[in-house]
Protein backbone atom coordinates (compact mmCIF):
# COMPACT_ATOMS: atom_id res chain seq x y z
CA UNK A 1 0.00 0.00 0.00
CA UNK A 2 1.36 3.42 -0.90
CA UNK A 3 0.93 6.38 1.36
CA UNK A 4 0.16 9.97 0.52
CA UNK A 5 3.38 12.01 0.51
CA UNK A 6 2.14 14.41 3.16
CA UNK A 7 4.69 16.33 5.19
CA UNK A 8 5.00 14.46 8.53
CA UNK A 9 4.36 17.62 10.51
CA UNK A 10 1.94 19.34 8.17
CA UNK A 11 -1.26 19.02 6.19
CA UNK A 12 -1.79 18.05 2.57
CA UNK A 13 -0.39 20.71 0.30
CA UNK A 14 -2.84 22.65 -1.89
CA UNK A 15 -2.12 20.47 -4.94
CA UNK A 16 -2.95 17.30 -2.98
CA UNK A 17 -6.09 18.85 -1.53
CA UNK A 18 -7.25 19.81 -5.02
CA UNK A 19 -6.52 16.37 -6.45
CA UNK A 20 -8.15 14.44 -3.60
CA UNK A 21 -11.01 16.90 -3.48
CA UNK A 22 -11.63 16.42 -7.18
CA UNK A 23 -11.66 12.65 -6.69
CA UNK A 24 -14.18 13.01 -3.84
CA UNK A 25 -16.45 15.36 -5.74
CA UNK A 26 -16.31 13.01 -8.73
CA UNK A 27 -17.55 10.16 -6.51
CA UNK A 28 -20.36 12.35 -5.19
CA UNK A 29 -21.42 13.37 -8.70
CA UNK A 30 -21.38 9.74 -9.85
CA UNK A 31 -23.52 8.89 -6.81
CA UNK A 32 -26.12 11.48 -7.77
CA UNK A 33 -26.04 10.46 -11.43
CA UNK A 34 -26.89 6.87 -10.49
CA UNK A 35 -29.19 7.71 -7.57
CA UNK A 36 -32.30 6.13 -9.09
CA UNK A 37 -30.53 2.76 -9.06
CA UNK A 38 -29.22 3.12 -5.50
CA UNK A 39 -31.21 1.29 -2.78
CA UNK A 40 -32.63 3.61 -0.15
CA UNK A 41 -31.81 1.17 2.65
CA UNK A 42 -29.35 -1.68 3.08
CA UNK A 43 -30.23 -5.37 3.24
CA UNK A 44 -27.19 -6.11 5.41
CA UNK A 45 -27.61 -6.82 9.11
CA UNK A 46 -25.90 -4.89 11.89
CA UNK A 47 -23.14 -7.44 12.38
CA UNK A 48 -22.22 -7.47 8.70
CA UNK A 49 -22.12 -3.69 8.53
CA UNK A 50 -19.94 -3.48 11.60
CA UNK A 51 -17.58 -6.22 10.38
CA UNK A 52 -17.03 -4.39 7.09
CA UNK A 53 -15.95 -1.21 8.89
CA UNK A 54 -14.39 -2.29 12.17
CA UNK A 55 -10.60 -2.56 12.16
CA UNK A 56 -7.60 -1.89 14.31
CA UNK A 57 -6.60 1.70 14.94
CA UNK A 58 -4.19 2.56 12.08
CA UNK A 59 -0.65 3.28 13.22
CA UNK A 60 0.52 4.42 9.78
CA UNK A 61 -1.02 6.64 7.12
CA UNK A 62 -3.50 5.10 4.70
CA UNK A 63 -3.53 6.16 1.07
CA UNK A 64 -6.43 8.51 0.48
CA UNK A 65 -7.50 6.50 -2.58
CA UNK A 66 -7.96 3.50 -0.30
CA UNK A 67 -9.94 5.55 2.20
CA UNK A 68 -12.17 6.76 -0.61
CA UNK A 69 -12.63 3.23 -1.94
CA UNK A 70 -13.48 1.90 1.52
CA UNK A 71 -16.01 4.67 2.04
CA UNK A 72 -17.86 4.00 -1.20
CA UNK A 73 -17.61 0.24 -0.79
CA UNK A 74 -18.42 -0.25 2.89
CA UNK A 75 -20.06 2.95 4.16
CA UNK A 76 -22.20 4.53 1.47
CA UNK A 77 -24.03 1.33 0.42
CA UNK A 78 -25.03 0.64 4.03
CA UNK A 79 -26.37 4.08 4.82
CA UNK A 80 -30.03 4.93 4.84
CA UNK A 81 -30.02 7.33 1.90
CA UNK A 82 -31.87 10.35 3.27
CA UNK A 83 -30.95 12.47 0.25
CA UNK A 84 -32.76 10.12 -2.13
CA UNK A 85 -35.83 10.78 -4.29
CA UNK A 86 -37.59 7.68 -2.89
CA UNK A 87 -36.91 8.46 0.77
CA UNK A 88 -40.37 9.26 2.16
CA UNK A 89 -39.87 8.35 5.82
CA UNK A 90 -39.83 10.67 8.83
CA UNK A 91 -39.54 14.07 7.12
CA UNK A 92 -38.20 13.92 3.59
CA UNK A 93 -35.46 16.53 3.23
CA UNK A 94 -32.60 17.47 0.95
CA UNK A 95 -29.03 18.60 0.73
CA UNK A 96 -28.69 20.67 -2.43
CA UNK A 97 -25.66 21.50 -4.56
CA UNK A 98 -24.92 24.98 -3.21
CA UNK A 99 -25.34 23.80 0.38
CA UNK A 100 -23.01 20.84 -0.16
CA UNK A 101 -20.25 23.11 -1.44
CA UNK A 102 -20.87 25.65 1.32
CA UNK A 103 -20.57 22.91 3.95
CA UNK A 104 -17.19 21.96 2.50
CA UNK A 105 -16.08 25.59 2.53
CA UNK A 106 -17.18 26.11 6.13
CA UNK A 107 -15.24 22.99 7.15
CA UNK A 108 -12.14 24.36 5.42
CA UNK A 109 -12.38 27.69 7.23
CA UNK A 110 -13.23 25.98 10.55
CA UNK A 111 -14.23 29.14 12.39
CA UNK A 112 -15.98 29.21 15.76
CA UNK A 113 -18.94 31.59 15.78
CA UNK A 114 -19.06 32.10 19.55
CA UNK A 115 -17.89 35.70 20.02
CA UNK A 116 -18.18 38.44 17.44
CA UNK A 117 -14.41 38.82 17.66
CA UNK A 118 -13.86 35.10 16.99
CA UNK A 119 -15.65 35.24 13.63
CA UNK A 120 -16.83 38.74 12.70
CA UNK A 121 -18.08 38.13 9.16
CA UNK A 122 -19.52 34.73 10.07
CA UNK A 123 -21.56 36.41 12.80
CA UNK A 124 -22.68 39.01 10.26
CA UNK A 125 -23.76 36.28 7.80
CA UNK A 126 -25.73 34.54 10.56
CA UNK A 127 -27.39 37.80 11.56
CA UNK A 128 -28.36 38.47 7.95
CA UNK A 129 -29.56 34.94 7.24
CA UNK A 130 -31.70 34.72 10.38
CA UNK A 131 -33.22 38.09 9.52
CA UNK A 132 -34.10 36.70 6.10
CA UNK A 133 -35.62 33.60 7.70
CA UNK A 134 -37.70 35.68 10.10
CA UNK A 135 -38.95 37.67 7.13
CA UNK A 136 -39.94 34.47 5.33
CA UNK A 137 -41.81 33.34 8.45
CA UNK A 138 -43.38 36.80 8.91
CA UNK A 139 -42.17 36.69 12.50
CA UNK A 140 -41.11 39.78 14.48
CA UNK A 141 -37.92 38.35 15.92
CA UNK A 142 -35.90 40.44 18.31
CA UNK A 143 -33.26 37.75 18.66
CA UNK A 144 -32.50 34.91 16.25
CA UNK A 145 -29.76 32.34 15.80
CA UNK A 146 -28.99 29.00 14.19
CA UNK A 147 -28.89 25.83 16.27
CA UNK A 148 -28.45 22.18 15.36
CA UNK A 149 -32.19 21.52 15.23
CA UNK A 150 -35.61 22.21 16.69
CA UNK A 151 -35.19 19.86 19.66
CA UNK A 152 -32.41 21.93 21.22
CA UNK A 153 -34.08 25.10 20.00
CA UNK A 154 -37.18 24.14 21.98
CA UNK A 155 -35.03 23.44 25.04
CA UNK A 156 -33.43 26.88 24.82
CA UNK A 157 -36.79 28.60 24.34
CA UNK A 158 -38.30 26.78 27.32
CA UNK A 159 -35.26 27.72 29.41
CA UNK A 160 -35.96 31.37 28.58
CA UNK A 161 -39.63 30.87 29.43
CA UNK A 162 -38.73 29.25 32.75
CA UNK A 163 -36.33 32.09 33.55
CA UNK A 164 -39.13 34.59 32.99
CA UNK A 165 -41.57 32.63 35.18
CA UNK A 166 -39.04 31.57 37.86
CA UNK A 167 -35.97 33.85 37.69
CA UNK A 168 -34.60 32.62 41.03
CA UNK A 169 -33.91 29.19 39.52
CA UNK A 170 -30.81 30.56 37.77
CA UNK A 171 -29.03 31.04 41.11
CA UNK A 172 -30.89 28.89 43.61
CA UNK A 173 -32.10 25.94 41.54
CA UNK A 174 -35.58 24.46 41.64
CA UNK A 175 -35.63 23.75 45.37
CA UNK A 176 -38.33 25.78 47.06
CA UNK A 177 -40.01 26.73 43.77
CA UNK A 178 -43.64 26.03 43.04
CA UNK A 179 -43.87 23.16 40.52
CA UNK A 180 -43.63 24.55 36.99
CA UNK A 181 -45.79 23.21 34.19
CA UNK A 182 -45.57 23.00 30.41
CA UNK A 183 -48.72 22.51 28.35
CA UNK A 184 -48.90 20.91 24.94
CA UNK A 185 -50.92 18.40 22.93
CA UNK A 186 -50.71 14.63 22.71
CA UNK A 187 -49.36 15.13 19.18
CA UNK A 188 -46.44 17.36 20.19
CA UNK A 189 -42.87 16.26 19.59
CA UNK A 190 -40.98 14.31 22.25
CA UNK A 191 -38.44 17.14 22.44
CA UNK A 192 -40.88 18.93 24.75
CA UNK A 193 -40.66 16.08 27.24
CA UNK A 194 -36.86 15.89 26.94
CA UNK A 195 -36.60 19.63 27.59
CA UNK A 196 -38.73 19.19 30.73
CA UNK A 197 -36.39 16.44 31.91
CA UNK A 198 -33.26 18.52 31.26
CA UNK A 199 -34.71 21.65 32.88
CA UNK A 200 -35.72 19.79 36.03
CA UNK A 201 -39.40 20.46 35.39
CA UNK A 202 -40.07 16.74 35.11
CA UNK A 203 -42.31 14.59 32.95
CA UNK A 204 -45.11 14.68 35.51
CA UNK A 205 -45.40 18.41 34.85
CA UNK A 206 -45.76 18.13 31.09
CA UNK A 207 -49.50 18.35 30.54
CA UNK A 208 -50.36 16.67 27.24
CA UNK A 209 -53.93 17.55 26.36
CA UNK A 210 -55.90 15.12 24.15
CA UNK A 211 -56.57 16.28 20.60
CA UNK A 212 -59.10 13.77 19.28
CA UNK A 213 -59.86 13.48 15.60
CA UNK A 214 -58.53 16.97 14.73
CA UNK A 215 -55.02 16.29 16.11
CA UNK A 216 -55.08 19.95 17.22
CA UNK A 217 -54.54 21.49 20.64
CA UNK A 218 -57.91 22.73 21.95
CA UNK A 219 -57.67 26.34 23.22
CA UNK A 220 -60.71 26.01 25.51
CA UNK A 221 -59.40 22.86 27.20
CA UNK A 222 -56.00 24.52 27.49
CA UNK A 223 -57.44 27.58 29.23
CA UNK A 224 -59.44 25.46 31.66
CA UNK A 225 -56.41 23.37 32.58
CA UNK A 226 -54.11 26.36 33.09
CA UNK A 227 -56.68 28.08 35.32
CA UNK A 228 -57.11 24.92 37.37
CA UNK A 229 -53.37 24.50 37.81
CA UNK A 230 -52.89 28.11 38.91
CA UNK A 231 -55.60 27.62 41.52
CA UNK A 232 -53.82 24.46 42.68
CA UNK A 233 -50.52 26.29 43.21
CA UNK A 234 -48.63 25.39 40.02
CA UNK A 235 -46.58 27.90 38.01
CA UNK A 236 -47.33 27.75 34.28
CA UNK A 237 -44.01 27.94 32.42
CA UNK A 238 -45.05 27.74 28.78
CA UNK A 239 -47.46 26.39 26.21
CA UNK A 240 -45.95 24.57 23.22
CA UNK A 241 -48.07 24.64 20.08
CA UNK A 242 -47.17 22.90 16.83
CA UNK A 243 -47.36 23.86 13.17
CA UNK A 244 -46.87 20.58 11.34
CA UNK A 245 -47.06 17.76 13.87
CA UNK A 246 -44.71 14.85 13.34
CA UNK A 247 -47.36 12.19 12.87
CA UNK A 248 -49.82 13.94 10.59
CA UNK A 249 -48.74 17.51 9.79
CA UNK A 250 -51.59 18.96 11.89
CA UNK A 251 -51.73 22.69 12.52
CA UNK A 252 -52.57 23.98 15.97
CA UNK A 253 -54.77 27.15 16.03
CA UNK A 254 -51.93 29.48 16.99
CA UNK A 255 -53.84 32.75 17.31
CA UNK A 256 -56.52 31.26 19.57
CA UNK A 257 -53.86 29.57 21.70
CA UNK A 258 -51.96 32.87 21.87
CA UNK A 259 -55.09 34.55 23.23
CA UNK A 260 -55.24 31.95 26.02
CA UNK A 261 -51.57 32.54 26.79
CA UNK A 262 -52.09 36.30 26.98
CA UNK A 263 -55.05 35.82 29.30
CA UNK A 264 -53.02 33.71 31.72
CA UNK A 265 -49.68 35.48 31.07
CA UNK A 266 -47.99 32.30 29.88
CA UNK A 267 -45.15 32.07 27.35
CA UNK A 268 -46.13 30.63 23.97
CA UNK A 269 -43.49 28.60 22.15
CA UNK A 270 -44.32 27.37 18.64
CA UNK A 271 -42.68 24.28 17.20
CA UNK A 272 -42.77 25.01 13.47
CA UNK A 273 -39.81 22.74 12.76
CA UNK A 274 -41.61 21.20 9.80
CA UNK A 275 -44.49 23.49 8.94
CA UNK A 276 -42.91 26.90 9.37
CA UNK A 277 -41.06 27.39 6.11
CA UNK A 278 -43.81 25.83 3.97
CA UNK A 279 -45.53 29.21 4.22
CA UNK A 280 -43.04 30.29 1.52
CA UNK A 281 -45.12 28.27 -0.98
CA UNK A 282 -47.88 30.58 -2.27
CA UNK A 283 -50.31 27.68 -2.77
CA UNK A 284 -50.67 27.07 0.98
CA UNK A 285 -49.42 30.28 2.59
CA UNK A 286 -52.94 31.50 3.31
CA UNK A 287 -54.06 28.32 5.08
CA UNK A 288 -51.09 28.17 7.45
CA UNK A 289 -51.54 29.98 10.77
CA UNK A 290 -49.75 33.21 11.55
CA UNK A 291 -46.72 32.73 13.79
CA UNK A 292 -46.43 36.36 14.82
CA UNK A 293 -47.96 35.96 18.29
CA UNK A 294 -45.42 33.38 19.49
CA UNK A 295 -43.00 34.42 22.22
CA UNK A 296 -40.49 32.02 20.71
CA UNK A 297 -40.36 29.88 17.62
CA UNK A 298 -38.30 27.11 16.04
CA UNK A 299 -38.22 26.18 12.34
CA UNK A 300 -35.79 23.85 10.57
CA UNK A 301 -34.17 24.90 7.28
CA UNK A 302 -32.77 21.37 7.05
CA UNK A 303 -36.33 20.02 6.74
CA UNK A 304 -37.57 22.36 4.01
CA UNK A 305 -34.94 24.70 2.57
CA UNK A 306 -32.67 22.14 0.84
CA UNK A 307 -29.96 22.58 3.46
CA UNK A 308 -28.11 19.62 5.04
CA UNK A 309 -28.25 18.57 8.65
CA UNK A 310 -27.79 20.13 11.17
CA UNK A 311 -29.49 23.48 10.65
CA UNK A 312 -32.33 24.73 12.82
CA UNK A 313 -33.42 28.29 13.53
CA UNK A 314 -34.52 29.70 16.90
CA UNK A 315 -36.34 33.01 17.18
CA UNK A 316 -37.53 35.05 20.16
CA UNK A 317 -39.62 38.21 20.09
CA UNK A 318 -38.36 39.42 23.50
CA UNK A 319 -34.95 41.10 23.28
CA UNK A 320 -32.53 39.72 25.84
CA UNK A 321 -34.74 36.84 27.04
CA UNK A 322 -32.38 34.12 25.84
CA UNK A 323 -29.36 36.05 27.08
CA UNK A 324 -30.94 36.43 30.52
CA UNK A 325 -31.20 32.66 30.77
CA UNK A 326 -27.76 31.76 29.43
CA UNK A 327 -25.23 34.61 29.57
CA UNK A 328 -22.18 33.76 31.64
CA UNK A 329 -18.91 35.39 30.57
CA UNK A 330 -15.63 34.40 32.22
CA UNK A 331 -12.70 36.77 31.97
CA UNK A 332 -11.00 34.86 29.17
CA UNK A 333 -14.04 35.43 26.93
CA UNK A 334 -14.49 39.14 27.63
CA UNK A 335 -14.07 41.18 24.45
CA UNK A 336 -15.32 44.40 22.90
CA UNK A 337 -18.50 43.49 21.02
CA UNK A 338 -19.56 46.98 20.02
CA UNK A 339 -21.98 46.64 17.13
CA UNK A 340 -21.60 42.85 16.93
CA UNK A 341 -23.25 39.74 18.41
CA UNK A 342 -21.77 37.24 20.86
CA UNK A 343 -23.83 34.19 19.94
CA UNK A 344 -22.41 32.16 22.84
CA UNK A 345 -24.71 34.16 25.16
CA UNK A 346 -27.91 32.76 23.66
CA UNK A 347 -27.47 29.00 24.28
CA UNK A 348 -25.28 26.45 26.07
CA UNK A 349 -22.90 26.19 23.12
CA UNK A 350 -19.48 27.78 23.19
CA UNK A 351 -18.20 25.99 20.10
CA UNK A 352 -20.51 26.90 17.20
CA UNK A 353 -20.26 25.88 13.54
CA UNK A 354 -20.51 28.35 10.69
CA UNK A 355 -23.97 26.99 9.84
CA UNK A 356 -25.11 30.20 8.24
CA UNK A 357 -22.87 29.85 5.19
CA UNK A 358 -24.82 26.92 3.68
CA UNK A 359 -28.07 28.83 4.10
CA UNK A 360 -26.56 32.02 2.70
CA UNK A 361 -25.36 30.17 -0.40
CA UNK A 362 -28.59 28.21 -0.89
CA UNK A 363 -30.97 31.15 -0.52
CA UNK A 364 -28.87 33.22 -2.91
CA UNK A 365 -28.25 30.43 -5.42
CA UNK A 366 -31.95 29.58 -5.78
CA UNK A 367 -33.55 32.86 -4.76
CA UNK A 368 -36.94 32.94 -3.08
CA UNK A 369 -38.69 32.37 -6.40
CA UNK A 370 -36.57 29.27 -6.95
CA UNK A 371 -37.35 28.01 -3.44
CA UNK A 372 -41.05 28.65 -4.03
CA UNK A 373 -41.02 26.75 -7.31
CA UNK A 374 -39.34 23.75 -5.71
CA UNK A 375 -41.73 23.71 -2.74
CA UNK A 376 -44.75 24.03 -5.03
CA UNK A 377 -43.39 21.04 -6.97
CA UNK A 378 -43.41 18.93 -3.82
CA UNK A 379 -47.00 20.00 -3.09
CA UNK A 380 -47.97 18.97 -6.62
CA UNK A 381 -46.35 15.57 -6.13
CA UNK A 382 -48.22 15.07 -2.86
CA UNK A 383 -51.49 15.90 -4.62
CA UNK A 384 -50.58 13.40 -7.35
CA UNK A 385 -50.12 10.66 -4.77
CA UNK A 386 -53.30 11.63 -2.93
CA UNK A 387 -55.36 11.57 -6.13
CA UNK A 388 -53.95 8.22 -7.23
CA UNK A 389 -54.67 6.49 -3.94
CA UNK A 390 -58.12 8.06 -3.53
CA UNK A 391 -59.14 6.18 -6.68
CA UNK A 392 -58.42 2.89 -4.87
CA UNK A 393 -61.22 2.08 -2.36
CA UNK A 394 -58.87 0.04 -0.20
CA UNK A 395 -56.97 3.11 0.96
CA UNK A 396 -58.10 5.58 3.60
CA UNK A 397 -56.34 8.95 3.90
CA UNK A 398 -56.21 9.43 7.66
CA UNK A 399 -55.01 13.04 7.83
CA UNK A 400 -56.06 16.32 6.27
CA UNK A 401 -53.01 18.54 6.16
CA UNK A 402 -52.04 21.08 3.50
CA UNK A 403 -48.42 19.98 4.00
CA UNK A 404 -46.97 17.26 1.74
CA UNK A 405 -47.35 14.54 4.38
CA UNK A 406 -49.88 11.74 3.89
CA UNK A 407 -51.05 9.23 6.51
CA UNK A 408 -52.49 6.08 4.93
CA UNK A 409 -54.20 2.96 6.19
CA UNK A 410 -56.28 0.18 4.75
CA UNK A 411 -60.00 0.88 5.06
CA UNK A 412 -62.01 -1.43 7.27
CA UNK A 413 -59.01 -3.52 8.28
CA UNK A 414 -57.05 -3.79 11.48
CA UNK A 415 -53.57 -2.32 11.74
CA UNK A 416 -51.93 -5.60 10.85
CA UNK A 417 -52.76 -5.28 7.15
CA UNK A 418 -51.40 -1.73 7.00
CA UNK A 419 -48.26 -2.82 8.85
CA UNK A 420 -47.75 -5.73 6.44
CA UNK A 421 -48.05 -3.42 3.45
CA UNK A 422 -45.45 -1.07 4.95
CA UNK A 423 -43.09 -3.98 5.61
CA UNK A 424 -43.62 -5.28 2.08
CA UNK A 425 -42.76 -1.96 0.46
CA UNK A 426 -39.76 -1.32 2.71
CA UNK A 427 -38.42 -4.85 2.26
CA UNK A 428 -37.54 -4.07 -1.37
CA UNK A 429 -35.07 -1.40 -0.15
CA UNK A 430 -36.08 0.71 -3.17
CA UNK A 431 -38.34 2.94 -1.11
CA UNK A 432 -38.49 3.90 2.55
CA UNK A 433 -41.71 4.83 4.35
CA UNK A 434 -42.30 5.20 8.09
CA UNK A 435 -45.26 4.71 10.38
CA UNK A 436 -47.06 6.19 13.36
CA UNK A 437 -50.36 5.92 15.20
CA UNK A 438 -53.17 8.37 14.50
CA UNK A 439 -56.57 8.42 16.20
CA UNK A 440 -55.95 4.91 17.48
CA UNK A 441 -54.96 3.47 14.10
CA UNK A 442 -51.61 2.30 12.72
CA UNK A 443 -50.80 4.47 9.70
CA UNK A 444 -48.17 4.65 6.98
CA UNK A 445 -46.54 8.06 6.75
CA UNK A 446 -45.46 9.30 3.32
CA UNK A 447 -43.41 12.51 3.39
CA UNK A 448 -42.57 14.31 0.14
CA UNK A 449 -39.99 17.07 -0.07
CA UNK A 450 -36.72 15.87 -1.54
CA UNK A 451 -35.32 18.12 -4.25
CA UNK A 452 -34.63 15.08 -6.48
CA UNK A 453 -38.15 13.58 -6.36
CA UNK A 454 -40.13 13.61 -9.63
CA UNK A 455 -43.58 12.56 -10.80
CA UNK A 456 -42.05 9.27 -12.01
CA UNK A 457 -40.93 8.49 -8.47
CA UNK A 458 -44.44 9.12 -7.15
CA UNK A 459 -45.92 6.88 -9.83
CA UNK A 460 -43.43 4.18 -8.81
CA UNK A 461 -44.54 4.59 -5.20
CA UNK A 462 -48.19 4.23 -6.19
CA UNK A 463 -47.34 1.02 -8.03
CA UNK A 464 -45.41 -0.33 -5.03
CA UNK A 465 -48.24 0.46 -2.61
CA UNK A 466 -50.78 -1.05 -4.99
CA UNK A 467 -48.79 -4.24 -5.51
CA UNK A 468 -48.28 -4.60 -1.76
CA UNK A 469 -51.99 -4.07 -1.10
CA UNK A 470 -52.82 -6.68 -3.75
CA UNK A 471 -50.56 -9.16 -2.00
CA UNK A 472 -51.82 -8.43 1.53
CA UNK A 473 -55.56 -7.74 1.18
CA UNK A 474 -56.35 -8.75 -2.40
CA UNK A 475 -57.33 -6.72 -5.44
CA UNK A 476 -60.07 -4.07 -5.20
CA UNK A 477 -63.64 -5.28 -5.51
CA UNK A 478 -65.46 -4.19 -8.69
CA UNK A 479 -67.79 -1.23 -8.35
CA UNK A 480 -71.46 -2.14 -7.68
CA UNK A 481 -72.61 -0.54 -10.95
CA UNK A 482 -70.34 -2.85 -12.89
CA UNK A 483 -71.68 -5.99 -11.22
CA UNK A 484 -75.41 -5.23 -10.96
CA UNK A 485 -76.32 -7.71 -13.72
CA UNK A 486 -73.81 -10.34 -12.72
CA UNK A 487 -75.29 -13.81 -12.28
CA UNK A 488 -73.62 -16.16 -9.87
CA UNK A 489 -72.68 -19.53 -11.33
CA UNK A 490 -74.04 -22.40 -9.20
CA UNK A 491 -71.43 -24.58 -7.62
CA UNK A 492 -70.99 -27.86 -9.49
PDB file of N, CA and C in Angstrom, residues 213-214 248-251 386 397-403 405 407 438:
ATOM      1  N   UNK A 213     -59.937  13.694  17.041  1.00  0.00           N
ATOM      2  CA  UNK A 213     -59.855  13.482  15.596  1.00  0.00           C
ATOM      3  C   UNK A 213     -59.154  14.612  14.860  1.00  0.00           C
ATOM      4  N   UNK A 214     -59.134  15.823  15.424  1.00  0.00           N
ATOM      5  CA  UNK A 214     -58.528  16.965  14.725  1.00  0.00           C
ATOM      6  C   UNK A 214     -57.007  16.972  14.823  1.00  0.00           C
ATOM      7  N   UNK A 248     -48.843  13.691  11.661  1.00  0.00           N
ATOM      8  CA  UNK A 248     -49.816  13.943  10.594  1.00  0.00           C
ATOM      9  C   UNK A 248     -49.742  15.318   9.958  1.00  0.00           C
ATOM     10  N   UNK A 249     -48.808  16.167  10.372  1.00  0.00           N
ATOM     11  CA  UNK A 249     -48.744  17.507   9.793  1.00  0.00           C
ATOM     12  C   UNK A 249     -49.882  18.410  10.231  1.00  0.00           C
ATOM     13  N   UNK A 250     -50.476  18.140  11.399  1.00  0.00           N
ATOM     14  CA  UNK A 250     -51.591  18.956  11.888  1.00  0.00           C
ATOM     15  C   UNK A 250     -51.105  20.342  12.286  1.00  0.00           C
ATOM     16  N   UNK A 251     -52.038  21.293  12.233  1.00  0.00           N
ATOM     17  CA  UNK A 251     -51.725  22.693  12.517  1.00  0.00           C
ATOM     18  C   UNK A 251     -52.533  23.150  13.722  1.00  0.00           C
ATOM     19  N   UNK A 386     -51.980  11.632  -3.572  1.00  0.00           N
ATOM     20  CA  UNK A 386     -53.295  11.626  -2.930  1.00  0.00           C
ATOM     21  C   UNK A 386     -54.390  11.260  -3.925  1.00  0.00           C
ATOM     22  N   UNK A 397     -57.255   7.867   3.547  1.00  0.00           N
ATOM     23  CA  UNK A 397     -56.343   8.951   3.902  1.00  0.00           C
ATOM     24  C   UNK A 397     -56.736   9.442   5.290  1.00  0.00           C
ATOM     25  N   UNK A 398     -55.854   9.221   6.266  1.00  0.00           N
ATOM     26  CA  UNK A 398     -56.214   9.429   7.665  1.00  0.00           C
ATOM     27  C   UNK A 398     -55.943  10.843   8.166  1.00  0.00           C
ATOM     28  N   UNK A 399     -55.263  11.673   7.389  1.00  0.00           N
ATOM     29  CA  UNK A 399     -55.008  13.044   7.830  1.00  0.00           C
ATOM     30  C   UNK A 399     -55.483  14.025   6.773  1.00  0.00           C
ATOM     31  N   UNK A 400     -55.615  15.270   7.185  1.00  0.00           N
ATOM     32  CA  UNK A 400     -56.060  16.320   6.267  1.00  0.00           C
ATOM     33  C   UNK A 400     -55.180  17.540   6.482  1.00  0.00           C
ATOM     34  N   UNK A 401     -53.960  17.455   5.985  1.00  0.00           N
ATOM     35  CA  UNK A 401     -53.006  18.538   6.159  1.00  0.00           C
ATOM     36  C   UNK A 401     -52.660  19.145   4.811  1.00  0.00           C
ATOM     37  N   UNK A 402     -52.488  20.469   4.760  1.00  0.00           N
ATOM     38  CA  UNK A 402     -52.044  21.081   3.500  1.00  0.00           C
ATOM     39  C   UNK A 402     -50.572  20.795   3.201  1.00  0.00           C
ATOM     40  N   UNK A 403     -49.833  20.294   4.172  1.00  0.00           N
ATOM     41  CA  UNK A 403     -48.418  19.984   3.996  1.00  0.00           C
ATOM     42  C   UNK A 403     -48.271  18.662   3.242  1.00  0.00           C
ATOM     43  N   UNK A 405     -47.503  15.689   3.497  1.00  0.00           N
ATOM     44  CA  UNK A 405     -47.352  14.538   4.381  1.00  0.00           C
ATOM     45  C   UNK A 405     -48.678  13.790   4.414  1.00  0.00           C
ATOM     46  N   UNK A 407     -50.911  10.368   5.600  1.00  0.00           N
ATOM     47  CA  UNK A 407     -51.049   9.235   6.513  1.00  0.00           C
ATOM     48  C   UNK A 407     -52.077   8.278   5.916  1.00  0.00           C
ATOM     49  N   UNK A 438     -52.330   7.188  14.596  1.00  0.00           N
ATOM     50  CA  UNK A 438     -53.166   8.371  14.500  1.00  0.00           C
ATOM     51  C   UNK A 438     -54.605   7.996  14.812  1.00  0.00           C
TER      52      UNK A 438
END
